mmCIF file of C-alpha atoms and ligand atoms in Angstrom:
data_model
loop_
_atom_site.group_PDB
_atom_site.id
_atom_site.type_symbol
_atom_site.label_atom_id
_atom_site.label_comp_id
_atom_site.label_asym_id
_atom_site.label_seq_id
_atom_site.Cartn_x
_atom_site.Cartn_y
_atom_site.Cartn_z
ATOM 1 C CA MET A 7 67.305 6.453 -23.645
ATOM 2 C CA CYS A 8 66.048 3.457 -25.640
ATOM 3 C CA PRO A 9 62.347 2.879 -24.952
ATOM 4 C CA ILE A 10 61.456 -0.588 -23.700
ATOM 5 C CA PHE A 11 58.019 -2.084 -24.370
ATOM 6 C CA ARG A 12 56.665 -5.406 -23.214
ATOM 7 C CA PHE A 13 53.842 -7.817 -23.920
ATOM 8 C CA ALA A 14 53.022 -9.752 -20.767
ATOM 9 C CA PRO A 15 50.399 -12.458 -21.342
ATOM 10 C CA SER A 16 49.214 -14.979 -18.774
ATOM 11 C CA PRO A 17 49.328 -18.430 -20.360
ATOM 12 C CA ASN A 18 46.155 -19.732 -18.731
ATOM 13 C CA GLY A 19 44.371 -20.207 -22.037
ATOM 14 C CA ALA A 20 44.943 -19.751 -25.746
ATOM 15 C CA LEU A 21 45.920 -16.350 -27.170
ATOM 16 C CA HIS A 22 43.032 -14.702 -28.985
ATOM 17 C CA LEU A 23 42.622 -11.750 -31.335
ATOM 18 C CA GLY A 24 42.672 -9.259 -28.445
ATOM 19 C CA HIS A 25 46.146 -10.495 -27.485
ATOM 20 C CA ALA A 26 47.266 -10.220 -31.102
ATOM 21 C CA LEU A 27 46.259 -6.544 -31.078
ATOM 22 C CA SER A 28 48.127 -5.823 -27.842
ATOM 23 C CA ALA A 29 51.236 -7.731 -28.919
ATOM 24 C CA LEU A 30 51.326 -6.027 -32.344
ATOM 25 C CA ILE A 31 50.898 -2.529 -30.897
ATOM 26 C CA ASN A 32 53.779 -3.127 -28.471
ATOM 27 C CA PHE A 33 56.008 -4.744 -31.085
ATOM 28 C CA GLU A 34 55.467 -2.139 -33.778
ATOM 29 C CA ALA A 35 55.611 0.800 -31.376
ATOM 30 C CA ALA A 36 59.001 -0.478 -30.205
ATOM 31 C CA GLN A 37 60.170 -0.720 -33.827
ATOM 32 C CA ARG A 38 58.955 2.768 -34.747
ATOM 33 C CA ARG A 39 60.650 4.235 -31.691
ATOM 34 C CA GLN A 40 63.865 2.263 -32.219
ATOM 35 C CA GLY A 41 63.183 0.603 -28.917
ATOM 36 C CA GLN A 42 63.187 -2.888 -27.526
ATOM 37 C CA PHE A 43 60.266 -5.312 -27.345
ATOM 38 C CA LEU A 44 60.242 -7.852 -24.512
ATOM 39 C CA LEU A 45 57.984 -10.820 -23.936
ATOM 40 C CA ARG A 46 57.217 -11.666 -20.300
ATOM 41 C CA ILE A 47 55.241 -14.722 -19.271
ATOM 42 C CA GLU A 48 52.962 -13.928 -16.319
ATOM 43 C CA ASP A 49 52.489 -17.453 -15.021
ATOM 44 C CA ILE A 50 52.198 -17.006 -11.261
ATOM 45 C CA ASP A 51 49.144 -19.258 -11.370
ATOM 46 C CA THR A 52 51.208 -22.409 -11.759
ATOM 47 C CA ILE A 53 48.133 -24.642 -11.850
ATOM 48 C CA ARG A 54 46.344 -22.940 -14.725
ATOM 49 C CA CYS A 55 49.478 -21.905 -16.653
ATOM 50 C CA THR A 56 51.069 -24.981 -18.218
ATOM 51 C CA PRO A 57 54.304 -25.372 -20.231
ATOM 52 C CA ASN A 58 52.211 -26.506 -23.218
ATOM 53 C CA GLN A 59 50.329 -23.229 -23.156
ATOM 54 C CA VAL A 60 53.579 -21.269 -22.941
ATOM 55 C CA ASN A 61 54.863 -23.143 -26.017
ATOM 56 C CA GLN A 62 51.646 -22.579 -27.942
ATOM 57 C CA MET A 63 51.717 -18.895 -27.019
ATOM 58 C CA THR A 64 55.301 -18.284 -28.143
ATOM 59 C CA ASP A 65 54.646 -20.277 -31.325
ATOM 60 C CA ASP A 66 51.560 -18.130 -32.107
ATOM 61 C CA LEU A 67 53.505 -14.912 -31.515
ATOM 62 C CA ARG A 68 56.405 -15.989 -33.746
ATOM 63 C CA TRP A 69 53.940 -16.991 -36.449
ATOM 64 C CA LEU A 70 52.452 -13.506 -36.175
ATOM 65 C CA GLY A 71 55.909 -12.129 -37.013
ATOM 66 C CA LEU A 72 57.105 -11.030 -33.575
ATOM 67 C CA ASP A 73 60.513 -11.658 -32.080
ATOM 68 C CA TRP A 74 62.121 -10.799 -28.788
ATOM 69 C CA PRO A 75 65.371 -11.316 -26.906
ATOM 70 C CA GLU A 76 65.866 -14.568 -25.000
ATOM 71 C CA PRO A 77 65.743 -15.643 -22.260
ATOM 72 C CA VAL A 78 62.155 -14.639 -21.633
ATOM 73 C CA VAL A 79 61.305 -13.766 -18.030
ATOM 74 C CA GLN A 80 58.799 -16.205 -16.541
ATOM 75 C CA GLN A 81 57.250 -14.966 -13.347
ATOM 76 C CA SER A 82 57.014 -18.494 -11.937
ATOM 77 C CA SER A 83 60.820 -18.430 -11.544
ATOM 78 C CA ARG A 84 60.775 -15.184 -9.540
ATOM 79 C CA PHE A 85 58.688 -15.954 -6.468
ATOM 80 C CA ASP A 86 61.670 -15.155 -4.210
ATOM 81 C CA VAL A 87 61.936 -11.659 -5.716
ATOM 82 C CA TYR A 88 58.239 -10.954 -5.093
ATOM 83 C CA ALA A 89 58.548 -12.375 -1.562
ATOM 84 C CA ALA A 90 61.253 -9.789 -0.817
ATOM 85 C CA SER A 91 58.871 -6.957 -1.794
ATOM 86 C CA ILE A 92 56.072 -8.502 0.250
ATOM 87 C CA ASP A 93 58.449 -8.673 3.240
ATOM 88 C CA GLN A 94 59.367 -5.042 2.780
ATOM 89 C CA LEU A 95 55.693 -4.042 2.929
ATOM 90 C CA LYS A 96 55.040 -6.361 5.896
ATOM 91 C CA GLN A 97 57.919 -4.889 7.868
ATOM 92 C CA ARG A 98 56.426 -1.443 7.414
ATOM 93 C CA GLY A 99 53.089 -2.682 8.737
ATOM 94 C CA LEU A 100 51.365 -2.106 5.384
ATOM 95 C CA LEU A 101 50.048 -5.649 5.010
ATOM 96 C CA TYR A 102 47.856 -7.655 7.309
ATOM 97 C CA PRO A 103 47.104 -11.370 7.321
ATOM 98 C CA SER A 104 43.639 -12.243 6.121
ATOM 99 C CA ILE A 105 41.974 -15.530 6.841
ATOM 100 C CA ALA A 106 38.367 -14.786 5.925
ATOM 101 C CA SER A 107 36.981 -17.289 3.414
ATOM 102 C CA ARG A 108 35.049 -16.169 0.331
ATOM 103 C CA LYS A 109 31.895 -17.467 1.958
ATOM 104 C CA GLU A 110 32.479 -15.431 5.156
ATOM 105 C CA ILE A 111 33.115 -12.316 3.079
ATOM 106 C CA ARG A 112 29.963 -12.873 1.007
ATOM 107 C CA GLN A 113 27.866 -13.434 4.117
ATOM 108 C CA ALA A 114 29.222 -10.372 5.941
ATOM 109 C CA ILE A 115 28.429 -8.182 2.925
ATOM 110 C CA ALA A 116 24.926 -9.633 2.548
ATOM 111 C CA ARG A 117 24.202 -9.044 6.259
ATOM 112 C CA SER A 118 25.425 -5.465 6.106
ATOM 113 C CA GLU A 119 23.455 -4.691 2.926
ATOM 114 C CA GLU A 120 20.360 -6.090 4.562
ATOM 115 C CA GLN A 121 20.861 -4.079 7.768
ATOM 116 C CA THR A 122 21.784 -0.767 6.179
ATOM 117 C CA GLY A 123 19.703 -1.007 3.027
ATOM 118 C CA HIS A 124 22.732 0.339 1.117
ATOM 119 C CA PRO A 125 24.702 -1.547 -1.507
ATOM 120 C CA HIS A 126 28.228 -2.423 -0.366
ATOM 121 C CA PRO A 127 30.910 -0.435 -2.297
ATOM 122 C CA ARG A 128 32.473 -2.146 -5.290
ATOM 123 C CA ASP A 129 35.827 -1.875 -7.050
ATOM 124 C CA PRO A 130 36.152 -0.645 -10.673
ATOM 125 C CA ASP A 131 35.743 -4.249 -11.894
ATOM 126 C CA GLY A 132 32.472 -4.576 -9.971
ATOM 127 C CA ALA A 133 33.722 -6.846 -7.165
ATOM 128 C CA PRO A 134 32.728 -5.900 -3.592
ATOM 129 C CA LEU A 135 35.484 -4.213 -1.588
ATOM 130 C CA PHE A 136 36.915 -6.304 1.239
ATOM 131 C CA PRO A 137 34.701 -5.573 4.287
ATOM 132 C CA ARG A 138 37.464 -5.419 6.884
ATOM 133 C CA HIS A 139 35.300 -3.493 9.352
ATOM 134 C CA LEU A 140 32.655 -6.237 9.222
ATOM 135 C CA LEU A 141 35.041 -9.110 9.890
ATOM 136 C CA LYS A 142 37.130 -9.915 12.900
ATOM 137 C CA GLU A 143 40.393 -10.682 11.173
ATOM 138 C CA LYS A 144 42.591 -12.547 13.627
ATOM 139 C CA GLU A 145 46.381 -12.401 13.652
ATOM 140 C CA HIS A 146 47.617 -15.539 11.968
ATOM 141 C CA ALA A 147 51.265 -16.142 12.643
ATOM 142 C CA ASN A 148 52.175 -19.207 10.602
ATOM 143 C CA GLY A 149 52.110 -17.418 7.261
ATOM 144 C CA ASP A 150 49.552 -19.795 5.759
ATOM 145 C CA CYS A 151 47.124 -17.070 4.783
ATOM 146 C CA ALA A 152 46.589 -14.254 2.341
ATOM 147 C CA TRP A 153 48.149 -10.804 2.927
ATOM 148 C CA ARG A 154 46.105 -7.703 2.231
ATOM 149 C CA LEU A 155 47.233 -4.143 1.717
ATOM 150 C CA ASP A 156 46.078 -1.808 4.473
ATOM 151 C CA MET A 157 44.809 0.774 1.984
ATOM 152 C CA GLU A 158 44.060 3.467 4.548
ATOM 153 C CA LYS A 159 47.561 3.305 5.993
ATOM 154 C CA ALA A 160 49.146 3.175 2.533
ATOM 155 C CA MET A 161 47.154 6.204 1.338
ATOM 156 C CA LYS A 162 48.304 8.181 4.379
ATOM 157 C CA LEU A 163 51.929 7.383 3.563
ATOM 158 C CA VAL A 164 51.683 8.830 0.068
ATOM 159 C CA ALA A 165 49.364 11.717 0.955
ATOM 160 C CA SER A 166 52.042 14.417 0.837
ATOM 161 C CA ALA A 167 52.076 14.626 -2.977
ATOM 162 C CA PRO A 168 49.443 14.046 -5.679
ATOM 163 C CA LEU A 169 49.571 10.520 -7.045
ATOM 164 C CA ASN A 170 49.173 10.514 -10.831
ATOM 165 C CA TRP A 171 50.123 8.421 -13.788
ATOM 166 C CA GLN A 172 51.173 9.685 -17.187
ATOM 167 C CA GLU A 173 48.837 8.431 -19.910
ATOM 168 C CA ASN A 174 50.251 8.653 -23.388
ATOM 169 C CA GLY A 175 47.080 9.448 -25.323
ATOM 170 C CA LEU A 176 46.387 8.992 -28.990
ATOM 171 C CA ARG A 177 48.526 11.759 -30.419
ATOM 172 C CA SER A 178 48.888 13.603 -33.651
ATOM 173 C CA PRO A 179 51.087 16.570 -34.531
ATOM 174 C CA SER A 180 48.134 18.837 -33.754
ATOM 175 C CA TYR A 181 47.221 16.993 -30.595
ATOM 176 C CA PRO A 182 50.388 16.009 -28.783
ATOM 177 C CA GLN A 183 49.284 14.842 -25.442
ATOM 178 C CA VAL A 184 50.512 13.081 -22.362
ATOM 179 C CA SER A 185 47.989 13.579 -19.583
ATOM 180 C CA ALA A 186 48.443 13.253 -15.852
ATOM 181 C CA ILE A 187 45.652 10.980 -14.634
ATOM 182 C CA PRO A 188 44.858 11.098 -10.911
ATOM 183 C CA ALA A 189 45.456 7.637 -9.440
ATOM 184 C CA GLN A 190 42.641 6.352 -7.256
ATOM 185 C CA PRO A 191 44.046 3.240 -5.643
ATOM 186 C CA ASN A 192 41.576 3.354 -2.759
ATOM 187 C CA ALA A 193 38.840 2.420 -5.250
ATOM 188 C CA TRP A 194 40.260 -1.119 -4.889
ATOM 189 C CA GLY A 195 40.108 -1.333 -1.092
ATOM 190 C CA ASP A 196 42.317 -3.764 0.845
ATOM 191 C CA VAL A 197 43.494 -5.867 -2.093
ATOM 192 C CA ILE A 198 45.275 -9.180 -1.639
ATOM 193 C CA LEU A 199 48.952 -8.795 -2.517
ATOM 194 C CA ALA A 200 50.073 -12.307 -1.573
ATOM 195 C CA ARG A 201 47.696 -15.224 -1.814
ATOM 196 C CA LYS A 202 47.469 -18.187 0.486
ATOM 197 C CA ASP A 203 48.368 -20.567 -2.364
ATOM 198 C CA CYS A 204 50.755 -18.214 -4.177
ATOM 199 C CA PRO A 205 53.263 -15.858 -2.525
ATOM 200 C CA THR A 206 52.370 -12.925 -4.803
ATOM 201 C CA SER A 207 49.572 -11.457 -6.938
ATOM 202 C CA TYR A 208 49.226 -9.931 -10.407
ATOM 203 C CA HIS A 209 49.359 -6.363 -9.024
ATOM 204 C CA LEU A 210 52.539 -6.891 -7.036
ATOM 205 C CA SER A 211 54.509 -8.892 -9.588
ATOM 206 C CA VAL A 212 53.612 -6.635 -12.513
ATOM 207 C CA VAL A 213 55.056 -3.525 -10.860
ATOM 208 C CA VAL A 214 58.129 -5.366 -9.572
ATOM 209 C CA ASP A 215 58.888 -6.777 -13.034
ATOM 210 C CA ASP A 216 58.155 -3.614 -15.009
ATOM 211 C CA ALA A 217 60.777 -1.943 -12.817
ATOM 212 C CA ALA A 218 63.246 -4.869 -12.926
ATOM 213 C CA GLN A 219 63.048 -4.947 -16.742
ATOM 214 C CA LYS A 220 63.286 -1.146 -16.978
ATOM 215 C CA ILE A 221 60.041 -0.968 -18.964
ATOM 216 C CA SER A 222 59.577 2.631 -20.131
ATOM 217 C CA HIS A 223 56.174 2.149 -21.843
ATOM 218 C CA VAL A 224 53.423 -0.048 -20.432
ATOM 219 C CA VAL A 225 50.983 -0.553 -23.286
ATOM 220 C CA ARG A 226 47.980 -2.712 -22.486
ATOM 221 C CA GLY A 227 44.194 -2.872 -22.867
ATOM 222 C CA GLN A 228 41.652 -0.420 -21.480
ATOM 223 C CA ASP A 229 40.474 -3.147 -19.092
ATOM 224 C CA LEU A 230 43.550 -2.427 -16.946
ATOM 225 C CA TYR A 231 43.109 1.359 -16.956
ATOM 226 C CA HIS A 232 41.813 1.633 -13.386
ATOM 227 C CA ALA A 233 44.283 -0.942 -12.050
ATOM 228 C CA THR A 234 47.014 1.528 -13.015
ATOM 229 C CA GLY A 235 46.027 3.677 -10.013
ATOM 230 C CA LEU A 236 46.822 0.768 -7.723
ATOM 231 C CA HIS A 237 50.061 0.057 -9.591
ATOM 232 C CA ARG A 238 51.171 3.661 -9.055
ATOM 233 C CA LEU A 239 50.549 3.315 -5.331
ATOM 234 C CA LEU A 240 52.643 0.127 -5.173
ATOM 235 C CA GLN A 241 55.426 1.782 -7.159
ATOM 236 C CA GLN A 242 55.420 4.645 -4.709
ATOM 237 C CA LEU A 243 55.454 2.357 -1.661
ATOM 238 C CA LEU A 244 58.263 0.224 -3.075
ATOM 239 C CA ALA A 245 60.238 3.213 -4.444
ATOM 240 C CA LEU A 246 59.974 1.917 -8.025
ATOM 241 C CA PRO A 247 60.023 4.168 -11.100
ATOM 242 C CA ALA A 248 56.759 4.893 -12.930
ATOM 243 C CA PRO A 249 56.674 4.047 -16.638
ATOM 244 C CA LEU A 250 54.533 5.911 -19.166
ATOM 245 C CA TYR A 251 51.198 4.189 -19.758
ATOM 246 C CA HIS A 252 49.010 3.759 -22.792
ATOM 247 C CA HIS A 253 45.721 1.857 -22.592
ATOM 248 C CA HIS A 254 44.606 0.725 -26.012
ATOM 249 C CA ARG A 255 41.190 -0.101 -27.466
ATOM 250 C CA LEU A 256 39.640 -3.481 -26.706
ATOM 251 C CA LEU A 257 38.208 -5.751 -29.346
ATOM 252 C CA THR A 258 34.617 -6.671 -28.852
ATOM 253 C CA ASP A 259 32.524 -9.388 -30.424
ATOM 254 C CA ILE A 260 29.336 -8.689 -32.350
ATOM 255 C CA ALA A 261 27.332 -8.508 -29.115
ATOM 256 C CA GLY A 262 29.717 -5.853 -27.769
ATOM 257 C CA GLN A 263 31.307 -8.190 -25.212
ATOM 258 C CA LYS A 264 35.046 -8.044 -24.579
ATOM 259 C CA LEU A 265 36.844 -10.973 -26.218
ATOM 260 C CA SER A 266 38.422 -13.299 -23.721
ATOM 261 C CA LYS A 267 40.422 -16.468 -23.586
ATOM 262 C CA SER A 268 37.742 -18.217 -21.572
ATOM 263 C CA ARG A 269 35.250 -17.902 -24.418
ATOM 264 C CA GLY A 270 37.525 -20.240 -26.344
ATOM 265 C CA ASP A 271 36.532 -18.737 -29.697
ATOM 266 C CA LEU A 272 38.785 -16.796 -32.034
ATOM 267 C CA SER A 273 41.958 -18.238 -30.592
ATOM 268 C CA LEU A 274 44.975 -17.767 -32.834
ATOM 269 C CA LYS A 275 45.488 -21.527 -32.720
ATOM 270 C CA THR A 276 42.014 -22.184 -34.152
ATOM 271 C CA LEU A 277 42.259 -19.426 -36.736
ATOM 272 C CA ARG A 278 45.637 -20.786 -37.878
ATOM 273 C CA ALA A 279 44.179 -24.283 -38.151
ATOM 274 C CA GLN A 280 41.407 -22.837 -40.311
ATOM 275 C CA GLY A 281 44.007 -21.411 -42.698
ATOM 276 C CA ALA A 282 44.220 -17.762 -41.595
ATOM 277 C CA THR A 283 47.475 -15.949 -42.399
ATOM 278 C CA PRO A 284 49.178 -13.314 -40.197
ATOM 279 C CA ALA A 285 47.925 -10.704 -42.695
ATOM 280 C CA ASP A 286 44.360 -11.991 -42.179
ATOM 281 C CA ILE A 287 44.774 -11.507 -38.432
ATOM 282 C CA ARG A 288 45.833 -7.878 -38.950
ATOM 283 C CA THR A 289 42.773 -7.339 -41.127
ATOM 284 C CA MET A 290 40.428 -9.012 -38.630
ATOM 285 C CA ILE A 291 41.608 -6.763 -35.791
ATOM 286 C CA GLU A 292 41.680 -3.707 -38.104
ATOM 287 C CA PHE A 293 45.254 -3.019 -37.036
ATOM 288 C CA SER A 294 46.477 0.274 -38.470
ATOM 289 C CA ASP A 295 48.757 3.234 -37.829
ATOM 290 C CA ASP A 296 45.929 4.714 -35.741
ATOM 291 C CA ASP A 297 46.785 2.098 -33.112
ATOM 292 C CA LEU A 298 50.330 3.425 -33.017
ATOM 293 C CA ALA A 299 49.438 7.118 -33.047
ATOM 294 C CA ALA A 300 50.404 7.505 -29.389
ATOM 295 C CA PHE A 301 53.997 6.655 -30.295
ATOM 296 C CA LEU A 302 54.524 8.226 -33.683
ATOM 297 C CA TYR A 303 55.090 11.870 -32.825
HETATM 298 N N1 LIG B 3 49.190 -10.618 -17.631
HETATM 299 C C1 LIG B 3 48.095 -9.694 -17.819
HETATM 300 C C2 LIG B 3 47.048 -10.324 -18.688
HETATM 301 O O1 LIG B 3 47.323 -11.246 -19.433
HETATM 302 C C3 LIG B 3 48.499 -8.386 -18.465
HETATM 303 C C4 LIG B 3 49.399 -7.606 -17.610
HETATM 304 C C5 LIG B 3 49.751 -6.202 -18.080
HETATM 305 O O2 LIG B 3 49.856 -5.959 -19.295
HETATM 306 O O3 LIG B 3 49.972 -5.386 -17.216
HETATM 307 O O4 LIG B 3 45.920 -9.888 -18.634
#
């Protein structure tokens, strides 16, 4: 079977060196494995993701030497597909409407921390888990609200078998390794799967599209490592196949901070304007066969 890789950026800011690393690993891994490389535009946030940014992004990637089959899937044209998955989960009673505002959530957590003297549990990204037990969430019939996953109910449904994902580690002939990593979706609590202002979420649309595009290898940064546990749960609930995963190194700046679009620095656009060549970009990110080791053997 021909392996299918994808690079799936969100065009809510300029592509930076970290994106170049991820895109190059996916593109070259696909080439080495005689596979296919797809570009997918994850633009469910239709306010922050603009057509200009999509154009800049595809231009940067072509300049870097990448190509991909057209047409490119844009998530903003697939809201009806995500809505069908949301409906499926709603019909099985796995989602509940959530009307609590950010302020109400913050206040409920602060009150509870004050009363118990214990810090409220946090998800792997450091955000407080949704305090359902502290809030009186009312049924809200008109659909104008967010929908959260009932994590406890979902975990019970998948409890009959261990939930793992396959992580394709950095391999060598002497160290060929795909490891089963235990998925811990409950570390995320009752996540929002459909927002009030957007009928889906990153977590839902990414698993729906990886399955729809028959992605065999999901290769992305270490920052999404823990989210993979939640993605495995959603795949299980929606009866979607599980791809192989590989979480690659992240680039950090001199201070050890993860590079990000919001910092505005080191965007490919700026580096190009300053005269950098695609070869310079590869040198700056220290791109080498080591980055492809997971796919070479
Ligand atoms: N769209 C996500 C981002 O730009 C990446 C999604 C993924 O690779 O799973 O951070």
